[in-house]
């Protein structure tokens, strides 16, 4: 990956990035706002794809709180669409021992009810992967500009998945919601937005039904994405 500087985000699908002195349009893999911040001026990591069907060959994979000239940077990964690929890799490697003792027979995009859940392991455990980026569970430096806070109410799909995971326990031993975060953090907590009370009631209900809430923390740099930690969420 190449390092650049974010110049702006004209819309939710595009970031304009300075790469080696040139302005490049890159795909932004986040459909929501990113932590309520303005990413303009943030250093970033950009990958390139040779897929001729893509509108933009480059994708912004991560940004840093640090300044462009800093020698060593810590990165905040933002590629939501890559989470399933990383989780599948570590499941197949048997690296998520607490979550799944062994890789077993791994199936993806498993239909259940009105949804497709991300993974089924040996038809005994369903896993739904989430990568929350509308909120960032970390200390944001005071020099980073904030955007006007917009009401957060886009929770219908997430609530449906929670309820269907709970329903899956009638025929399966385990059901897991796995939150993936690509930066050092304090532990995932749901954003207290306009639908927080509804979400809190749904989470409490599905936990009582046996749905497990887990968090995977990853580290990312220009060379790799590595697994840092995978643990159950005691508080939510």
Coordinates of N, CA and C in Angstrom, one line a residue, residues 12 17 21 31 36-37 43 50 53 56 58 92 97 119 126 129-130 136 167 175 188 194-195 205 220 224:
X12 N -20.0 10.1 -0.1 CA -19.6 9.0 0.8 C -18.9 7.8 0.1
X17 N -7.3 12.0 -2.7 CA -6.0 11.8 -1.9 C -4.9 12.3 -2.7
X21 N 2.4 13.8 -4.7 CA 2.2 15.1 -5.3 C 1.1 15.2 -6.3
X31 N -19.7 3.6 4.2 CA -20.9 4.3 3.7 C -21.4 5.3 4.7
X36 N -17.7 10.9 13.1 CA -18.1 12.2 13.3 C -17.0 13.2 13.0
X37 N -15.9 12.8 12.3 CA -14.8 13.7 12.1 C -14.6 14.1 10.7
X43 N -3.2 11.6 7.2 CA -2.5 10.6 6.4 C -3.3 9.4 6.1
X50 N -6.4 -4.4 -9.7 CA -6.3 -4.5 -11.1 C -7.6 -4.9 -11.8
X53 N -13.3 -3.8 -13.9 CA -14.7 -3.4 -13.7 C -14.9 -2.4 -12.6
X56 N -13.0 3.0 -9.6 CA -11.7 3.6 -9.1 C -10.8 2.4 -8.7
X58 N -8.1 2.5 -6.9 CA -7.6 2.7 -5.6 C -8.6 2.7 -4.5
X92 N -10.2 -19.9 9.5 CA -9.6 -21.0 8.8 C -8.2 -21.4 9.4
X97 N -9.4 -18.9 18.7 CA -9.6 -20.1 19.6 C -10.8 -19.9 20.6
X119 N -21.5 -16.2 8.6 CA -20.8 -17.4 8.6 C -21.6 -18.5 9.4
X126 N -23.6 -19.8 14.3 CA -23.8 -18.7 13.3 C -23.0 -17.4 13.8
X129 N -20.9 -10.5 11.3 CA -19.8 -9.6 11.5 C -20.3 -8.2 11.3
X130 N -19.8 -7.3 12.2 CA -20.1 -5.9 12.1 C -18.8 -5.1 12.3
X136 N -16.1 6.0 16.7 CA -14.8 5.5 16.9 C -14.5 5.4 18.4
X167 N -33.2 -16.3 17.0 CA -34.1 -17.4 16.5 C -33.3 -18.6 16.1
X175 N -24.8 -18.6 18.7 CA -25.0 -17.5 17.8 C -24.2 -16.3 18.3
X188 N -15.8 -1.9 22.6 CA -16.9 -1.4 21.8 C -18.1 -1.1 22.7
X194 N -30.3 8.2 18.4 CA -31.8 8.4 18.5 C -32.5 7.1 18.8
X195 N -31.9 6.0 18.4 CA -32.6 4.7 18.6 C -31.9 3.8 19.7
X205 N -32.5 -8.5 25.1 CA -33.4 -9.7 24.9 C -32.6 -10.8 24.2
X220 N -3.3 -2.6 11.9 CA -3.1 -2.5 10.4 C -1.9 -1.6 10.2
X224 N 0.3 -5.3 6.4 CA -0.5 -6.4 6.9 C -1.6 -5.9 7.7

